[in-house]
Short mmCIF file of C-alpha atoms in Angstrom, two decimals:
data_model
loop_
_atom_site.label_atom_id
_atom_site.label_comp_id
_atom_site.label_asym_id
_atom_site.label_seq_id
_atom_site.Cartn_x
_atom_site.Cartn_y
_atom_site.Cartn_z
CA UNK A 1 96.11 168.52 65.75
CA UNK A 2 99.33 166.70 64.62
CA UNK A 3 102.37 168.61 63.34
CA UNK A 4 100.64 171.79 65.02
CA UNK A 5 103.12 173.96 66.88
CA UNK A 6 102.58 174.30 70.43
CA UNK A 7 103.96 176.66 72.84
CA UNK A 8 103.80 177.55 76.50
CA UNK A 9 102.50 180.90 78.11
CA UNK A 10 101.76 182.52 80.82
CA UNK A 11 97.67 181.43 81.48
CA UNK A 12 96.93 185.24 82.45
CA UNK A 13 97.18 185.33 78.26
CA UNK A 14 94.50 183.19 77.95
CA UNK A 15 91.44 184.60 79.79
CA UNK A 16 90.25 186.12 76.92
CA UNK A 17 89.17 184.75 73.42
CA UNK A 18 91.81 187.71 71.32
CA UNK A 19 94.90 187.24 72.84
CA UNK A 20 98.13 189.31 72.30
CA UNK A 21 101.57 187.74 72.38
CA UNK A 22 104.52 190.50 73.20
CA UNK A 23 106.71 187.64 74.85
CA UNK A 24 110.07 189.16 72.31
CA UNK A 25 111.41 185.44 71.97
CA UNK A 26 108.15 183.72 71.49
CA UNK A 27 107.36 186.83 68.81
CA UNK A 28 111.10 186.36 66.91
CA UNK A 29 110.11 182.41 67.06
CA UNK A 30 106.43 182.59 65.64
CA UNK A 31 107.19 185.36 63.49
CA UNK A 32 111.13 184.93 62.03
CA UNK A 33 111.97 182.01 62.71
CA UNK A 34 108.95 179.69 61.78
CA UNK A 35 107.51 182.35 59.51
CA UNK A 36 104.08 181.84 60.38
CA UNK A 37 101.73 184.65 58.97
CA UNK A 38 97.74 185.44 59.80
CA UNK A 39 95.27 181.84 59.56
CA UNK A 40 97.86 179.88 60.47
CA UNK A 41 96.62 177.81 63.70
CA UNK A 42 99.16 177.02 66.18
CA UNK A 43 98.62 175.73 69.93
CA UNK A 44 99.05 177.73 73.43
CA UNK A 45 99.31 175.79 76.44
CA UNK A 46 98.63 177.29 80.20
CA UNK A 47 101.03 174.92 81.61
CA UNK A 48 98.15 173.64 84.13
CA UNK A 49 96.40 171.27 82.24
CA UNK A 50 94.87 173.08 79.20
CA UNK A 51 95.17 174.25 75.63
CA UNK A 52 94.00 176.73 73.24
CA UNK A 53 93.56 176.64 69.44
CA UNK A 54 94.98 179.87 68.48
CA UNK A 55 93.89 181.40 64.76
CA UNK A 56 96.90 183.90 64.12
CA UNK A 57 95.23 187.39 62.99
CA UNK A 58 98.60 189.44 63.24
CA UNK A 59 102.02 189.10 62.54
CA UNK A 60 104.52 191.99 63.63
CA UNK A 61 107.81 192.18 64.89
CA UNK A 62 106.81 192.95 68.15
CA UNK A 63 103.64 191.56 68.62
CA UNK A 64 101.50 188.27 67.47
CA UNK A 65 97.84 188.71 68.09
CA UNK A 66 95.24 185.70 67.41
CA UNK A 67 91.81 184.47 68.52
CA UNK A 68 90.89 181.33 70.30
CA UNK A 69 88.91 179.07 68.20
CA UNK A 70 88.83 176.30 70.85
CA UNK A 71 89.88 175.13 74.42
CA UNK A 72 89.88 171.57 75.66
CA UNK A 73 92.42 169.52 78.31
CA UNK A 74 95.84 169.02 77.50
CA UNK A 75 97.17 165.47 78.63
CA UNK A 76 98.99 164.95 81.04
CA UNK A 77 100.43 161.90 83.43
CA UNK A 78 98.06 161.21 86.24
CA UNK A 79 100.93 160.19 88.52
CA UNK A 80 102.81 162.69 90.26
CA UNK A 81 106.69 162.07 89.72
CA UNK A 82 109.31 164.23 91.39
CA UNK A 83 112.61 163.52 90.43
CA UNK A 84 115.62 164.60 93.19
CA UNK A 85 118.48 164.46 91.18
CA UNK A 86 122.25 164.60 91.85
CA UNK A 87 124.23 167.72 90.39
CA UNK A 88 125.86 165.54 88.36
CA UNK A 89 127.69 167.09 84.94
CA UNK A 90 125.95 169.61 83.25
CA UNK A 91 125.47 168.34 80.25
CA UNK A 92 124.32 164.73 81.98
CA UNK A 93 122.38 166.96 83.97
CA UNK A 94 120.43 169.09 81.10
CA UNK A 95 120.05 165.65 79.63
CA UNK A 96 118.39 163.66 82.50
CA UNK A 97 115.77 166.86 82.24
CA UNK A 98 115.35 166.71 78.43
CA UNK A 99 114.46 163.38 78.63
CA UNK A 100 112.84 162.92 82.05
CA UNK A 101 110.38 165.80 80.60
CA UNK A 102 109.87 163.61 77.90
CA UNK A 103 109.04 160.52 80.15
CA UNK A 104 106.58 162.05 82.46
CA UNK A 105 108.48 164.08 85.05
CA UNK A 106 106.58 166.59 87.05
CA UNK A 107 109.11 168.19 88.99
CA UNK A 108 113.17 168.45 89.34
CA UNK A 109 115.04 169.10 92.64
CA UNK A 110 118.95 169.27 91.76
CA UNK A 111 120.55 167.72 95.27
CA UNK A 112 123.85 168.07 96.33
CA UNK A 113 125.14 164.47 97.45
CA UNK A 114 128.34 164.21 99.15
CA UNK A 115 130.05 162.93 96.29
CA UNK A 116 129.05 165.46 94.00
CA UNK A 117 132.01 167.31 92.22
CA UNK A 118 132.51 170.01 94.32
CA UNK A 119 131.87 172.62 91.25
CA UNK A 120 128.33 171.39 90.20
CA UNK A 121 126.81 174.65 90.98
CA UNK A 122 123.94 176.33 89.83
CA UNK A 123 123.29 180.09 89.22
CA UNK A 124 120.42 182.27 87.62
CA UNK A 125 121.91 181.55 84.00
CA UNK A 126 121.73 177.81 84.49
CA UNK A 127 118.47 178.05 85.57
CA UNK A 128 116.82 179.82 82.84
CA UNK A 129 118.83 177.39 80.41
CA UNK A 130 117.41 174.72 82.48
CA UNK A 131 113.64 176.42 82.18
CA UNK A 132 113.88 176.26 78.44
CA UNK A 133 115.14 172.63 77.89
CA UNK A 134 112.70 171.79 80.16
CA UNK A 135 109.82 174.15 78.14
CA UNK A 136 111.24 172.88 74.61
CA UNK A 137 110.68 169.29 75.41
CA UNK A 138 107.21 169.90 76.82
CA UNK A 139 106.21 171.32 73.89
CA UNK A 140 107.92 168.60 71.71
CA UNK A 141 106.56 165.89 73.58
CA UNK A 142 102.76 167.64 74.02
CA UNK A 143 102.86 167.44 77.75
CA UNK A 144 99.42 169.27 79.07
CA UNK A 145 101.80 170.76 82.26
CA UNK A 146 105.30 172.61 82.20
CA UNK A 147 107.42 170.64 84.56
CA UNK A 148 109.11 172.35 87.50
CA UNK A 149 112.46 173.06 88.14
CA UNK A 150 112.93 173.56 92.28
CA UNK A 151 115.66 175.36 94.21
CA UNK A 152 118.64 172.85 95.14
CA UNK A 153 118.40 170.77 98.04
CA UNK A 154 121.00 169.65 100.29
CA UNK A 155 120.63 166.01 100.72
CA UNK A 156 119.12 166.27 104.38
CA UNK A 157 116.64 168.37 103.31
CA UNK A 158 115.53 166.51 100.22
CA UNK A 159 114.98 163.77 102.60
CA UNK A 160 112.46 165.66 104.53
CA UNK A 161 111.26 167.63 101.17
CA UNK A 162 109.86 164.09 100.20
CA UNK A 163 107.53 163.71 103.40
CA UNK A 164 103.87 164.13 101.89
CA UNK A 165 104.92 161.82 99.28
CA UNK A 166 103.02 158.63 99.11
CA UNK A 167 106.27 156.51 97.17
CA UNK A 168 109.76 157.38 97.83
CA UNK A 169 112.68 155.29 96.44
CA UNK A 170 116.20 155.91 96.38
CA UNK A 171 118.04 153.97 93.10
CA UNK A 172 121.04 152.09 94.82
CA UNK A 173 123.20 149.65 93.34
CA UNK A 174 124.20 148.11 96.66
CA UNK A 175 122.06 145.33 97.76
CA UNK A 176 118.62 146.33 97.64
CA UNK A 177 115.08 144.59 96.80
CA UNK A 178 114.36 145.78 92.68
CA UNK A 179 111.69 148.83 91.94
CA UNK A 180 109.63 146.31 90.20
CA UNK A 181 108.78 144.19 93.32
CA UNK A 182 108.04 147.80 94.99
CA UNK A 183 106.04 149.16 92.46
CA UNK A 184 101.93 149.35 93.48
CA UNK A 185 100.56 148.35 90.42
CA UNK A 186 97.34 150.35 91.05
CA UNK A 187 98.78 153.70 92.03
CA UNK A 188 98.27 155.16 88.78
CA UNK A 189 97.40 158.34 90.31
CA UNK A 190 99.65 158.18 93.10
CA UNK A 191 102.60 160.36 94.01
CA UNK A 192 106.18 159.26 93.95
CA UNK A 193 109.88 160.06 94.14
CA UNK A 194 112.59 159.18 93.08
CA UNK A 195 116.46 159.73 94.24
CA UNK A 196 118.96 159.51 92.20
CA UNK A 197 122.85 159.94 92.99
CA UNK A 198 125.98 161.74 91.30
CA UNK A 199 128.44 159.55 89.37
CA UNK A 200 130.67 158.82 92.70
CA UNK A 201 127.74 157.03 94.11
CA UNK A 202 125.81 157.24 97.42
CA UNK A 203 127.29 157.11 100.68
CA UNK A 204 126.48 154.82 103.08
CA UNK A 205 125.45 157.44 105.56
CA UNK A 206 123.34 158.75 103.05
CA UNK A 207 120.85 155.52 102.80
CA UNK A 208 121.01 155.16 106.42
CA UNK A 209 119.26 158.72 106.67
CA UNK A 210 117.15 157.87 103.59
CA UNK A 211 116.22 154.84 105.18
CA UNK A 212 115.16 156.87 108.63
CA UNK A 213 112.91 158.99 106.46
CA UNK A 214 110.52 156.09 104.88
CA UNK A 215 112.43 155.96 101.24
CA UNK A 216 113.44 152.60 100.14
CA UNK A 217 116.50 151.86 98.36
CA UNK A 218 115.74 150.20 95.36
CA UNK A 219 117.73 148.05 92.72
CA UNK A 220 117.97 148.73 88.61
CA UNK A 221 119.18 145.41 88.04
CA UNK A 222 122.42 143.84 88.24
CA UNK A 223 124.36 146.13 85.83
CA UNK A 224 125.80 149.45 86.76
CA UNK A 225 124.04 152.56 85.17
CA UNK A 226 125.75 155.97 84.97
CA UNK A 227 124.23 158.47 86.83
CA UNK A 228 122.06 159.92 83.84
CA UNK A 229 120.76 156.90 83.04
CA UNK A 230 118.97 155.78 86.41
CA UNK A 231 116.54 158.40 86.93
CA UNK A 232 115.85 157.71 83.18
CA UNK A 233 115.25 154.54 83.04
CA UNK A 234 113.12 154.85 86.73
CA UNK A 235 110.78 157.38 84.83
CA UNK A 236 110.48 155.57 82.00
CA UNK A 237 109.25 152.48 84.51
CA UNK A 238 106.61 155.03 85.35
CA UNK A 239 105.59 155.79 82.21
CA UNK A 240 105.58 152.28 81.07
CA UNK A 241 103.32 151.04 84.00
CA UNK A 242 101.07 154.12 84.51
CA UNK A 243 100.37 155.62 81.20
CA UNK A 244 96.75 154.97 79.42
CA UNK B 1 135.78 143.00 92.62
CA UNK B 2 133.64 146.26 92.61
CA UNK B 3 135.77 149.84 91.26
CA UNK B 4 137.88 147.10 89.15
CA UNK B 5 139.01 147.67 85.80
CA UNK B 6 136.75 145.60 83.45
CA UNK B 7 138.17 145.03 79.70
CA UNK B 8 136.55 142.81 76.91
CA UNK B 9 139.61 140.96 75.26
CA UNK B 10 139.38 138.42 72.25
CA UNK B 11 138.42 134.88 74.13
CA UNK B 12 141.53 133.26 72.41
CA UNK B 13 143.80 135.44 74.77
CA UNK B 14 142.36 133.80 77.62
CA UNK B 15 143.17 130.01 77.27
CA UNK B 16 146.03 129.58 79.17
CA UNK B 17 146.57 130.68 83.02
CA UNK B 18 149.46 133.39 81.99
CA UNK B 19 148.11 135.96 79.93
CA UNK B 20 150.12 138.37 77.36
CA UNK B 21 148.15 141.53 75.79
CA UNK B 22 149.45 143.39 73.15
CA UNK B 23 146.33 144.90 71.49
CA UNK B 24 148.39 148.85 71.32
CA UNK B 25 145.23 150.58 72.44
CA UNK B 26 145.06 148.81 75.28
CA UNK B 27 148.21 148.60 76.50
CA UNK B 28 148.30 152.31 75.90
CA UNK B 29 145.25 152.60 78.27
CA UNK B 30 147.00 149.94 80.78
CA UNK B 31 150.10 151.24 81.27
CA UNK B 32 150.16 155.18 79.96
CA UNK B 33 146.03 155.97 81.09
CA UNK B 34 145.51 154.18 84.41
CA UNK B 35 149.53 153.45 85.04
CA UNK B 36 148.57 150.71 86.36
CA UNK B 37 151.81 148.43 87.92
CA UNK B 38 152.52 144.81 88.28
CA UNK B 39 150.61 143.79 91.53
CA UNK B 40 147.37 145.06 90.15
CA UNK B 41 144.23 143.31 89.59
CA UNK B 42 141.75 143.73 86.80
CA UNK B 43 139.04 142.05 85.18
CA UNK B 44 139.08 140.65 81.40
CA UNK B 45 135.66 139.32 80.32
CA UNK B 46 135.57 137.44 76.85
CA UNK B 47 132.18 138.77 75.94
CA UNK B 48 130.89 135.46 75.53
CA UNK B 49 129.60 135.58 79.57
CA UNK B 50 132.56 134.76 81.05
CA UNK B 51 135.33 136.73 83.34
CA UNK B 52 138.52 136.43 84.24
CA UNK B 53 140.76 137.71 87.48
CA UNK B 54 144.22 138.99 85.90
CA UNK B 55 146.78 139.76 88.27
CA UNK B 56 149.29 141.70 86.53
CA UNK B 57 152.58 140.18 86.14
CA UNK B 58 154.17 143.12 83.80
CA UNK B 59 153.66 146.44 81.92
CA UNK B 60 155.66 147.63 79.47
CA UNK B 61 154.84 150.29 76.43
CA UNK B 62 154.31 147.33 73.97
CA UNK B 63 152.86 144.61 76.07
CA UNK B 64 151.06 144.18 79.49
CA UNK B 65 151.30 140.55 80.92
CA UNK B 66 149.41 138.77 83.58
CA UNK B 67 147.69 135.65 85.57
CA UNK B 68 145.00 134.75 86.08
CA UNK B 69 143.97 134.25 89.14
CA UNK B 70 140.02 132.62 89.00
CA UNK B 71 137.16 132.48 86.32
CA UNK B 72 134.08 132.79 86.81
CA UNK B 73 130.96 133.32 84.30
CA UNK B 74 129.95 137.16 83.75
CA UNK B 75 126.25 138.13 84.43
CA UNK B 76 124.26 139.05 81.52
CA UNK B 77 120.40 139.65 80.95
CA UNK B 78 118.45 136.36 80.23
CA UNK B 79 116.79 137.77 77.58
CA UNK B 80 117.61 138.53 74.38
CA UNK B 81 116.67 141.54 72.98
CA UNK B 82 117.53 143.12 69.21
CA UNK B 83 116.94 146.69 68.70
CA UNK B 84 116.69 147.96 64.94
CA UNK B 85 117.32 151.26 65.06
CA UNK B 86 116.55 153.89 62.31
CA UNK B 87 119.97 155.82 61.73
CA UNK B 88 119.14 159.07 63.08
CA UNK B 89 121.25 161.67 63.68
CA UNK B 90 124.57 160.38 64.49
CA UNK B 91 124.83 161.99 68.14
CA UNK B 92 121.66 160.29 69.15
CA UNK B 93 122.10 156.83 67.34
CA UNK B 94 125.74 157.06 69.20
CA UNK B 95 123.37 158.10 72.31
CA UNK B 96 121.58 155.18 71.99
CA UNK B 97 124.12 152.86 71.39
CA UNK B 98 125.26 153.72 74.53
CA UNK B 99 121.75 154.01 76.92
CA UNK B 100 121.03 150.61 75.04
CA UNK B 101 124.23 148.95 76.34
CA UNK B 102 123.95 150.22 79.47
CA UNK B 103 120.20 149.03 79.53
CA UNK B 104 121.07 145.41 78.32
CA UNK B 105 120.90 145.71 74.68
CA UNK B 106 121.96 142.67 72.63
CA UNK B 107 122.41 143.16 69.56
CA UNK B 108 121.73 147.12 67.36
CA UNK B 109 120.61 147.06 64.09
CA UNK B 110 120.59 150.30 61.86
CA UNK B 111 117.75 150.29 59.49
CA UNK B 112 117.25 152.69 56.80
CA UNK B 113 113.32 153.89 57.38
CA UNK B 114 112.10 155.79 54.63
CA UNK B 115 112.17 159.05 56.27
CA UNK B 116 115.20 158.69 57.64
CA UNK B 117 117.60 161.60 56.50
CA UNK B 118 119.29 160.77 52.47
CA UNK B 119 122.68 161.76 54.27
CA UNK B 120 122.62 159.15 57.32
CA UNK B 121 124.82 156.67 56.04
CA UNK B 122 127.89 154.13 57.63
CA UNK B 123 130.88 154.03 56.81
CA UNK B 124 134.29 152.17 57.93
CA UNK B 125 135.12 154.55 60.27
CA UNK B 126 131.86 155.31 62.11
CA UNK B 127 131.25 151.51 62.52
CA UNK B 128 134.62 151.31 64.33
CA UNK B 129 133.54 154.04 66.48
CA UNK B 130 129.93 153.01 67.00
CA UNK B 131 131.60 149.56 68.13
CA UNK B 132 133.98 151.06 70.82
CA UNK B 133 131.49 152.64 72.39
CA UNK B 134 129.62 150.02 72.73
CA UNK B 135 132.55 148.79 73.98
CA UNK B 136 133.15 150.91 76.71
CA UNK B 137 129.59 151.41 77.32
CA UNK B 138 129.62 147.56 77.73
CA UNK B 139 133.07 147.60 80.07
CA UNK B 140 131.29 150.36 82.62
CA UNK B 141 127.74 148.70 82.80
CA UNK B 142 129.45 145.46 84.06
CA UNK B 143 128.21 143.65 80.60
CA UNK B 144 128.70 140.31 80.52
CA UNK B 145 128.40 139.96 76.99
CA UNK B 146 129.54 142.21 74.48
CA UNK B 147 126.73 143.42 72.51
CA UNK B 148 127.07 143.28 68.49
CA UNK B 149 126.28 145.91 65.93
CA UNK B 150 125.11 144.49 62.73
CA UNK B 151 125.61 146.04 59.35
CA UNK B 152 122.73 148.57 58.17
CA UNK B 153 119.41 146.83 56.51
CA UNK B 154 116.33 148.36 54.68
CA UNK B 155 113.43 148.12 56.55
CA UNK B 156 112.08 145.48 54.46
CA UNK B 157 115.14 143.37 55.21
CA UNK B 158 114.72 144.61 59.24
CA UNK B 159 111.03 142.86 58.86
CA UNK B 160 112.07 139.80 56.97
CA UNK B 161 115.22 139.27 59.77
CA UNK B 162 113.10 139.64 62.82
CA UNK B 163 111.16 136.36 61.20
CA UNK B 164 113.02 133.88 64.35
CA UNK B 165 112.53 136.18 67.11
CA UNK B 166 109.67 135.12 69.55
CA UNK B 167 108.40 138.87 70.62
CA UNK B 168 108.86 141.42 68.10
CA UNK B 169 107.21 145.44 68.34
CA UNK B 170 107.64 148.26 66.15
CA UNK B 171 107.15 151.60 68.56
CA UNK B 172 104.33 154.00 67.04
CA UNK B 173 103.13 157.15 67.86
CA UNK B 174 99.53 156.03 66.15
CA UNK B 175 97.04 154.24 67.81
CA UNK B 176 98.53 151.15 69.25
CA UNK B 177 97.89 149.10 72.12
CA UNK B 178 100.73 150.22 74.54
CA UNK B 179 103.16 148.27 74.97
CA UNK B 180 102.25 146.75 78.75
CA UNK B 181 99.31 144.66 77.36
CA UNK B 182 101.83 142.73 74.81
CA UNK B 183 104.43 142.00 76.99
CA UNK B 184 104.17 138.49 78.50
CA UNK B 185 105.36 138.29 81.88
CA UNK B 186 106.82 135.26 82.15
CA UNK B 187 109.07 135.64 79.02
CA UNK B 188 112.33 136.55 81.17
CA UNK B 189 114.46 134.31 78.80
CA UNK B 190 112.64 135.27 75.58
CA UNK B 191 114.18 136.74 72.49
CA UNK B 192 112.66 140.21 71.30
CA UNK B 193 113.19 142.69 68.47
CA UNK B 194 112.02 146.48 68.91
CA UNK B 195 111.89 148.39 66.06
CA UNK B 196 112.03 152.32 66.38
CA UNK B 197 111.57 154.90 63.44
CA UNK B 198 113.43 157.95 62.53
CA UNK B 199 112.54 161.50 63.34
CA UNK B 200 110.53 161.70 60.51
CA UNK B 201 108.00 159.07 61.54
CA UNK B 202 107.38 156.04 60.53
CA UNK B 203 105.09 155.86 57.10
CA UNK B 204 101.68 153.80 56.65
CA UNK B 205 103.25 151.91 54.46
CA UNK B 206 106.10 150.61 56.50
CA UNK B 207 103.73 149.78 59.32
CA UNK B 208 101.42 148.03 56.84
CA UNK B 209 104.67 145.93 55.64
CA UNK B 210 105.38 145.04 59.42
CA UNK B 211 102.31 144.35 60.34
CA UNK B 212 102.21 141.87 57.80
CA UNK B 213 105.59 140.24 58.74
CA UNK B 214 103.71 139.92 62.31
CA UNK B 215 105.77 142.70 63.98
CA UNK B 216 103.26 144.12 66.73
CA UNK B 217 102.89 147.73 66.52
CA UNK B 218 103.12 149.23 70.03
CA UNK B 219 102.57 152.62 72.12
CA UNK B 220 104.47 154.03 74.78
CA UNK B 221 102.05 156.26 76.30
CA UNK B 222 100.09 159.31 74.89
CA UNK B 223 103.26 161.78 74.90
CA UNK B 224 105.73 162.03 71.68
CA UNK B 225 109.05 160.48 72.21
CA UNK B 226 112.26 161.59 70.30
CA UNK B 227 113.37 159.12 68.05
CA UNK B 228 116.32 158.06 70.58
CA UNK B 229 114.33 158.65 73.66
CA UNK B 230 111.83 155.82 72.08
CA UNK B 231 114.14 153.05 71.87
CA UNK B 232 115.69 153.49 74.96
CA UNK B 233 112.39 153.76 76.98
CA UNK B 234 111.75 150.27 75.61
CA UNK B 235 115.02 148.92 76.19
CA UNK B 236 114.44 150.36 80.23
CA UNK B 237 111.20 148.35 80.16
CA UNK B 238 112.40 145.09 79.39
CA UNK B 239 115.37 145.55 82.48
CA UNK B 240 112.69 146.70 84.47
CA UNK B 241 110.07 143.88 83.76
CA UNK B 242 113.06 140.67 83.17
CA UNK B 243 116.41 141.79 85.09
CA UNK B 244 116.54 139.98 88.30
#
């Protein structure tokens, strides 16, 4: 099912083999924008691990109505990456979940870090933006789940957030041991995350109270990425070393 | 010298213990950006691997002079790793250019791919900017070396130049081997080229013409990967698996 358009929604839609679409943006997209008319198969995903082949029997401008000719699992990782992320800028920010979406990324927590600017902010608009660069890449990059976007975290509490976590690592370019010596080669199915700072850095006091809650600062390598680019390039290591 | 000024100069400015810049831009940035004053220390690296302490001596609007005060070499990555790059949209080949500096890129190559888009060309003017920011991308990562951009090549001439390189992959979305079972663990000093398609794809054809020229092709997982986000995934793998 290359090239077949694939699209989020709500799995109370698909408990039944007709299904109606009245979603107005997903009906403007399927029916104006991509121009898709009655036969044409496209893909519905619950956002939990499963997708639908959907045969399109109606067209409107208020309503798309279709029948399922299939169901089977949608991939997904098997690992379990959160990624607490700095309110850095916010178009570094809408990038590092683009991409981290991409690369494998379960879950975002925005944290505020001491040295974040002081008007990184989010409100209900950002977060719906947010939801649908996060959707847009799922369904780009055929992820089987919709990542989730969490409430902000202060610092402290992001620390305790990542309790029941089985890997926790903090990126630091100070002097810490690299990820890759840290990095259970078997834990394919494990549960990690991952902290990542704003572009003034992490405080000092900050990875002594990381360090009192279990998560280990770990080292990129000797250069000195921006603040987008860590978490990045940490769940791309993921991907790398845990995908089939 | 951390939170110091890092600027790659031509090497033939740094031969002699006093130093005398007069390159416009960056006395501009110097003087009139930073105002930085006589007193001040910052760091000139020749991009060859080596670095240089200036103290500066004077700053005026057409010159900034300085000594310098000790040399030492400039880390770099070991390894030696060539990315050929399709030209993609120019926001995410400049993206790129950028992640991949940061990520310890070596040397970009833009490659013409079939599908890339007819109206992706170079020019004069976007060469000069693709090379400052590498540039800059190069002075904030703490680069050692300077990375090079090489002039544009067809993608039979990307498969004929990649014929001296010890490890060379071209990313694929079809069914490869991913790229963890290919990537030889002791190879820290190694030289590599990564080739990465255009939005479009990469055709049969061109994979058939690589795979000939011994160019392995690779996966990166099961999920679909922008055309920039492939690249730079790859060029976080080999700082994961090499940087010390």
């Amino acid at each position: 099912m290359k090239n077949t358009y694939r699209f989020f929604v709500a799995p109370e839609l698909l408990t039944t083999e007709f299904v109606r679409l009245e979603d107005a943006e997903l009906v403007h997209q399927l029916g104006r924008v991509l121009r898709l008319a009655a036969g044409t198969q496209i893909m519905l995903l619950d956002g939990q691990g499963n997708q639908y082949t959907l045969e399109l029997t109606g067209v409107s401008r208020t309503c798309v109505t279709g029948r399922v000719l299939s169901t089977g699992p949608a991939p997904d990782p098997a690992y379990d990456l959160t990624l607490y992320v700095a309110l850095i800028r916010p178009e570094r920010f809408e990038w590092v979940l683009q991409k981290g979406t991409e690369l494998g990324v379960r879950r975002f927590v925005p944290v505020h870090f001491s040295r974040c600017l002081p008007n990184e902010r989010t409100d209900g608009r950002k977060t719906e933006r947010w939801q649908r660069i996060i959707r847009e890449a799922a369904e780009q990059a055929w992820r089987g789940r919709l990542p989730e976007l969490a409430a902000p975290l202060s610092f402290a509490a992001a620390c305790t957030a990542v309790a029941a976590t089985q890997y926790t690592y903090i990126l630091w370019e100070g002097s810490a041991p690299p990820l890759r010596e840290h990095l259970a080669p078997s834990a394919a199915t494990a549960s990690y995350a991952i902290l990542s700072g704003p572009e003034g850095g992490i405080t000092p006091d900050e990875i002594a109270l990381a360090t009192q809650h279990g998560i280990m600062p770990v080292s990129l390598g000797p250069h000195i990425l921006r603040a987008e680019t860590a978490p990045i390039m940490a769940a791309a290591v993921l991907c790398y070393a845990f995908a089939p």
